GROMACS .gro file of N, CA and C in nm:
model
  255
    1MET      N    1   3.711  -1.660   2.227
    1MET     CA    2   3.673  -1.628   2.089
    1MET      C    3   3.536  -1.691   2.063
    2ASN      N    4   3.442  -1.610   2.022
    2ASN     CA    5   3.310  -1.666   1.998
    2ASN      C    6   3.303  -1.728   1.859
    3HIS      N    7   3.190  -1.790   1.833
    3HIS     CA    8   3.171  -1.866   1.709
    3HIS      C    9   3.185  -1.778   1.584
    4LYS      N   10   3.127  -1.660   1.586
    4LYS     CA   11   3.130  -1.572   1.470
    4LYS      C   12   3.273  -1.524   1.441
    5ASN      N   13   3.348  -1.488   1.543
    5ASN     CA   14   3.486  -1.445   1.523
    5ASN      C   15   3.573  -1.557   1.470
    6LYS      N   16   3.546  -1.679   1.517
    6LYS     CA   17   3.623  -1.795   1.469
    6LYS      C   18   3.596  -1.819   1.321
    7GLU      N   19   3.470  -1.809   1.280
    7GLU     CA   20   3.434  -1.825   1.139
    7GLU      C   21   3.501  -1.719   1.053
    8GLU      N   22   3.499  -1.595   1.100
    8GLU     CA   23   3.561  -1.486   1.025
    8GLU      C   24   3.712  -1.509   1.012
    9SER      N   25   3.773  -1.557   1.118
    9SER     CA   26   3.916  -1.585   1.116
    9SER      C   27   3.949  -1.694   1.015
   10ILE      N   28   3.869  -1.799   1.013
   10ILE     CA   29   3.890  -1.909   0.918
   10ILE      C   30   3.871  -1.859   0.775
   11LEU      N   31   3.766  -1.783   0.751
   11LEU     CA   32   3.741  -1.731   0.616
   11LEU      C   33   3.853  -1.639   0.570
   12LYS      N   34   3.902  -1.553   0.659
   12LYS     CA   35   4.013  -1.466   0.622
   12LYS      C   36   4.136  -1.547   0.586
   13SER      N   37   4.161  -1.651   0.661
   13SER     CA   38   4.276  -1.738   0.634
   13SER      C   39   4.261  -1.808   0.500
   14VAL      N   40   4.143  -1.863   0.474
   14VAL     CA   41   4.119  -1.933   0.348
   14VAL      C   42   4.135  -1.838   0.230
   15PHE      N   43   4.076  -1.721   0.238
   15PHE     CA   44   4.086  -1.626   0.127
   15PHE      C   45   4.228  -1.573   0.110
   16ALA      N   46   4.302  -1.563   0.218
   16ALA     CA   47   4.443  -1.522   0.207
   16ALA      C   48   4.522  -1.628   0.132
   17TRP      N   49   4.502  -1.756   0.166
   17TRP     CA   50   4.572  -1.864   0.093
   17TRP      C   51   4.532  -1.865  -0.054
   18MET      N   52   4.404  -1.843  -0.082
   18MET     CA   53   4.358  -1.841  -0.221
   18MET      C   54   4.422  -1.724  -0.297
   19ALA      N   55   4.431  -1.609  -0.234
   19ALA     CA   56   4.492  -1.492  -0.299
   19ALA      C   57   4.640  -1.516  -0.326
   20ILE      N   58   4.710  -1.577  -0.230
   20ILE     CA   59   4.852  -1.609  -0.251
   20ILE      C   60   4.868  -1.706  -0.367
   21GLY      N   61   4.784  -1.809  -0.370
   21GLY     CA   62   4.791  -1.907  -0.478
   21GLY      C   63   4.762  -1.846  -0.614
   22LEU      N   64   4.662  -1.762  -0.622
   22LEU     CA   65   4.628  -1.697  -0.748
   22LEU      C   66   4.738  -1.602  -0.793
   23THR      N   67   4.796  -1.527  -0.702
   23THR     CA   68   4.905  -1.436  -0.735
   23THR      C   69   5.027  -1.513  -0.786
   24LEU      N   70   5.062  -1.619  -0.716
   24LEU     CA   71   5.176  -1.701  -0.757
   24LEU      C   72   5.154  -1.764  -0.894
   25THR      N   73   5.034  -1.814  -0.918
   25THR     CA   74   5.001  -1.871  -1.048
   25THR      C   75   5.010  -1.766  -1.159
   26SER      N   76   4.961  -1.647  -1.133
   26SER     CA   77   4.965  -1.540  -1.232
   26SER      C   78   5.108  -1.501  -1.267
   27VAL      N   79   5.192  -1.487  -1.167
   27VAL     CA   80   5.331  -1.448  -1.190
   27VAL      C   81   5.405  -1.556  -1.269
   28ILE      N   82   5.389  -1.680  -1.231
   28ILE     CA   83   5.458  -1.789  -1.301
   28ILE      C   84   5.406  -1.801  -1.445
   29SER      N   85   5.276  -1.790  -1.465
   29SER     CA   86   5.220  -1.797  -1.600
   29SER      C   87   5.275  -1.686  -1.689
   30TYR      N   88   5.283  -1.566  -1.636
   30TYR     CA   89   5.336  -1.455  -1.713
   30TYR      C   90   5.482  -1.477  -1.748
   31LEU      N   91   5.561  -1.525  -1.652
   31LEU     CA   92   5.704  -1.549  -1.677
   31LEU      C   93   5.725  -1.657  -1.783
   32VAL      N   94   5.648  -1.763  -1.777
   32VAL     CA   95   5.660  -1.871  -1.877
   32VAL      C   96   5.620  -1.819  -2.014
   33TYR      N   97   5.511  -1.745  -2.021
   33TYR     CA   98   5.465  -1.693  -2.150
   33TYR      C   99   5.564  -1.592  -2.209
   34SER      N  100   5.624  -1.509  -2.126
   34SER     CA  101   5.711  -1.403  -2.178
   34SER      C  102   5.855  -1.448  -2.199
   35THR      N  103   5.891  -1.567  -2.154
   35THR     CA  104   6.027  -1.618  -2.171
   35THR      C  105   6.024  -1.733  -2.271
   36SER      N  106   6.079  -1.709  -2.389
   36SER     CA  107   6.068  -1.808  -2.496
   36SER      C  108   6.136  -1.941  -2.462
   37SER      N  109   6.245  -1.938  -2.387
   37SER     CA  110   6.311  -2.064  -2.352
   37SER      C  111   6.224  -2.149  -2.258
   38LEU      N  112   6.151  -2.085  -2.169
   38LEU     CA  113   6.060  -2.160  -2.082
   38LEU      C  114   5.940  -2.212  -2.160
   39LEU      N  115   5.890  -2.131  -2.250
   39LEU     CA  116   5.776  -2.171  -2.332
   39LEU      C  117   5.814  -2.288  -2.423
   40ALA      N  118   5.940  -2.289  -2.470
   40ALA     CA  119   5.986  -2.397  -2.557
   40ALA      C  120   5.992  -2.531  -2.483
   41LEU      N  121   6.003  -2.528  -2.350
   41LEU     CA  122   5.998  -2.653  -2.272
   41LEU      C  123   5.860  -2.717  -2.277
   42LEU      N  124   5.758  -2.637  -2.300
   42LEU     CA  125   5.621  -2.686  -2.298
   42LEU      C  126   5.561  -2.708  -2.436
   43LEU      N  127   5.601  -2.625  -2.532
   43LEU     CA  128   5.542  -2.629  -2.665
   43LEU      C  129   5.648  -2.632  -2.773
   44THR      N  130   5.618  -2.704  -2.881
   44THR     CA  131   5.702  -2.701  -3.000
   44THR      C  132   5.612  -2.668  -3.119
   45ASP      N  133   5.670  -2.664  -3.237
   45ASP     CA  134   5.591  -2.637  -3.357
   45ASP      C  135   5.490  -2.747  -3.384
   46THR      N  136   5.520  -2.867  -3.339
   46THR     CA  137   5.432  -2.981  -3.364
   46THR      C  138   5.331  -3.005  -3.253
   47GLY      N  139   5.342  -2.936  -3.141
   47GLY     CA  140   5.244  -2.953  -3.033
   47GLY      C  141   5.307  -2.946  -2.895
   48ILE      N  142   5.241  -3.011  -2.803
   48ILE     CA  143   5.283  -3.008  -2.663
   48ILE      C  144   5.392  -3.113  -2.640
   49THR      N  145   5.494  -3.076  -2.565
   49THR     CA  146   5.603  -3.169  -2.533
   49THR      C  147   5.560  -3.264  -2.420
   50GLY      N  148   5.642  -3.366  -2.396
   50GLY     CA  149   5.614  -3.457  -2.284
   50GLY      C  150   5.614  -3.383  -2.152
   51PHE      N  151   5.708  -3.290  -2.136
   51PHE     CA  152   5.713  -3.209  -2.014
   51PHE      C  153   5.588  -3.122  -2.004
   52GLY      N  154   5.539  -3.075  -2.117
   52GLY     CA  155   5.416  -2.995  -2.119
   52GLY      C  156   5.297  -3.076  -2.069
   53TYR      N  157   5.288  -3.202  -2.112
   53TYR     CA  158   5.181  -3.289  -2.063
   53TYR      C  159   5.196  -3.316  -1.914
   54LEU      N  160   5.318  -3.335  -1.869
   54LEU     CA  161   5.343  -3.357  -1.726
   54LEU      C  162   5.295  -3.237  -1.645
   55ILE      N  163   5.330  -3.117  -1.690
   55ILE     CA  164   5.288  -2.995  -1.622
   55ILE      C  165   5.136  -2.978  -1.628
   56MET      N  166   5.077  -3.016  -1.741
   56MET     CA  167   4.934  -2.999  -1.760
   56MET      C  168   4.852  -3.091  -1.669
   57PHE      N  169   4.898  -3.215  -1.651
   57PHE     CA  170   4.819  -3.311  -1.574
   57PHE      C  171   4.863  -3.327  -1.429
   58SER      N  172   4.974  -3.267  -1.389
   58SER     CA  173   5.020  -3.281  -1.251
   58SER      C  174   4.924  -3.221  -1.147
   59PRO      N  175   4.847  -3.117  -1.178
   59PRO     CA  176   4.752  -3.068  -1.076
   59PRO      C  177   4.651  -3.174  -1.032
   60ILE      N  178   4.615  -3.265  -1.122
   60ILE     CA  179   4.521  -3.372  -1.085
   60ILE      C  180   4.583  -3.458  -0.975
   61VAL      N  181   4.712  -3.488  -0.990
   61VAL     CA  182   4.782  -3.570  -0.890
   61VAL      C  183   4.786  -3.496  -0.756
   62PHE      N  184   4.815  -3.367  -0.759
   62PHE     CA  185   4.820  -3.290  -0.634
   62PHE      C  186   4.682  -3.285  -0.566
   63VAL      N  187   4.577  -3.267  -0.643
   63VAL     CA  188   4.442  -3.263  -0.586
   63VAL      C  189   4.409  -3.397  -0.523
   64LEU      N  190   4.441  -3.507  -0.591
   64LEU     CA  191   4.415  -3.639  -0.535
   64LEU      C  192   4.496  -3.663  -0.409
   65LEU      N  193   4.623  -3.623  -0.408
   65LEU     CA  194   4.706  -3.637  -0.288
   65LEU      C  195   4.648  -3.559  -0.171
   66MET      N  196   4.608  -3.435  -0.198
   66MET     CA  197   4.553  -3.353  -0.090
   66MET      C  198   4.418  -3.407  -0.043
   67SER      N  199   4.336  -3.457  -0.135
   67SER     CA  200   4.204  -3.508  -0.098
   67SER      C  201   4.213  -3.636  -0.016
   68PHE      N  202   4.292  -3.731  -0.065
   68PHE     CA  203   4.300  -3.859   0.005
   68PHE      C  204   4.394  -3.855   0.125
   69GLY      N  205   4.488  -3.762   0.127
   69GLY     CA  206   4.582  -3.754   0.238
   69GLY      C  207   4.546  -3.653   0.344
   70PHE      N  208   4.428  -3.593   0.332
   70PHE     CA  209   4.389  -3.484   0.422
   70PHE      C  210   4.399  -3.524   0.569
   71LYS      N  211   4.353  -3.641   0.605
   71LYS     CA  212   4.353  -3.683   0.745
   71LYS      C  213   4.486  -3.744   0.787
   72HIS      N  214   4.569  -3.780   0.690
   72HIS     CA  215   4.693  -3.851   0.721
   72HIS      C  216   4.818  -3.764   0.712
   73LEU      N  217   4.812  -3.657   0.636
   73LEU     CA  218   4.928  -3.570   0.618
   73LEU      C  219   4.929  -3.460   0.723
   74SER      N  220   5.049  -3.414   0.754
   74SER     CA  221   5.062  -3.304   0.851
   74SER      C  222   5.021  -3.172   0.785
   75TYR      N  223   5.001  -3.072   0.868
   75TYR     CA  224   4.966  -2.939   0.817
   75TYR      C  225   5.076  -2.888   0.725
   76PHE      N  226   5.201  -2.907   0.765
   76PHE     CA  227   5.315  -2.861   0.684
   76PHE      C  228   5.316  -2.931   0.548
   77SER      N  229   5.289  -3.061   0.545
   77SER     CA  230   5.285  -3.134   0.418
   77SER      C  231   5.175  -3.082   0.328
   78MET      N  232   5.060  -3.054   0.386
   78MET     CA  233   4.949  -3.000   0.307
   78MET      C  234   4.982  -2.862   0.251
   79VAL      N  235   5.049  -2.780   0.329
   79VAL     CA  236   5.089  -2.647   0.283
   79VAL      C  237   5.186  -2.659   0.165
   80ILE      N  238   5.283  -2.749   0.178
   80ILE     CA  239   5.381  -2.770   0.069
   80ILE      C  240   5.310  -2.819  -0.055
   81LEU      N  241   5.218  -2.915  -0.042
   81LEU     CA  242   5.145  -2.964  -0.158
   81LEU      C  243   5.062  -2.852  -0.222
   82TYR      N  244   5.000  -2.767  -0.139
   82TYR     CA  245   4.921  -2.656  -0.194
   82TYR      C  246   5.010  -2.558  -0.269
   83ILE      N  247   5.125  -2.526  -0.214
   83ILE     CA  248   5.215  -2.433  -0.281
   83ILE      C  249   5.265  -2.491  -0.412
   84LEU      N  250   5.299  -2.620  -0.413
   84LEU     CA  251   5.341  -2.685  -0.537
   84LEU      C  252   5.228  -2.691  -0.639
   85TYR      N  253   5.107  -2.706  -0.589
   85TYR     CA  254   4.989  -2.711  -0.676
   85TYR      C  255   4.973  -2.579  -0.748
   0.00000   0.00000   0.00000
């Protein structure tokens, strides 16, 4: 495999993971918005719930875990963290 084919393969893989992540995020966002019981877990009449804050700020934790654990975590662990993210 030459250098150009390897780059194309890596780019295709990266964009495939990004597309999967974006699709999953879109589906979950739509389900939460359209299901009042799920939306009530995040929002009340007075504002955002504690669980809502947890959901809102948890991506920062996942990004930090993936950034600092990149060299120490296995490929499988990184995939799981990305999917959870």
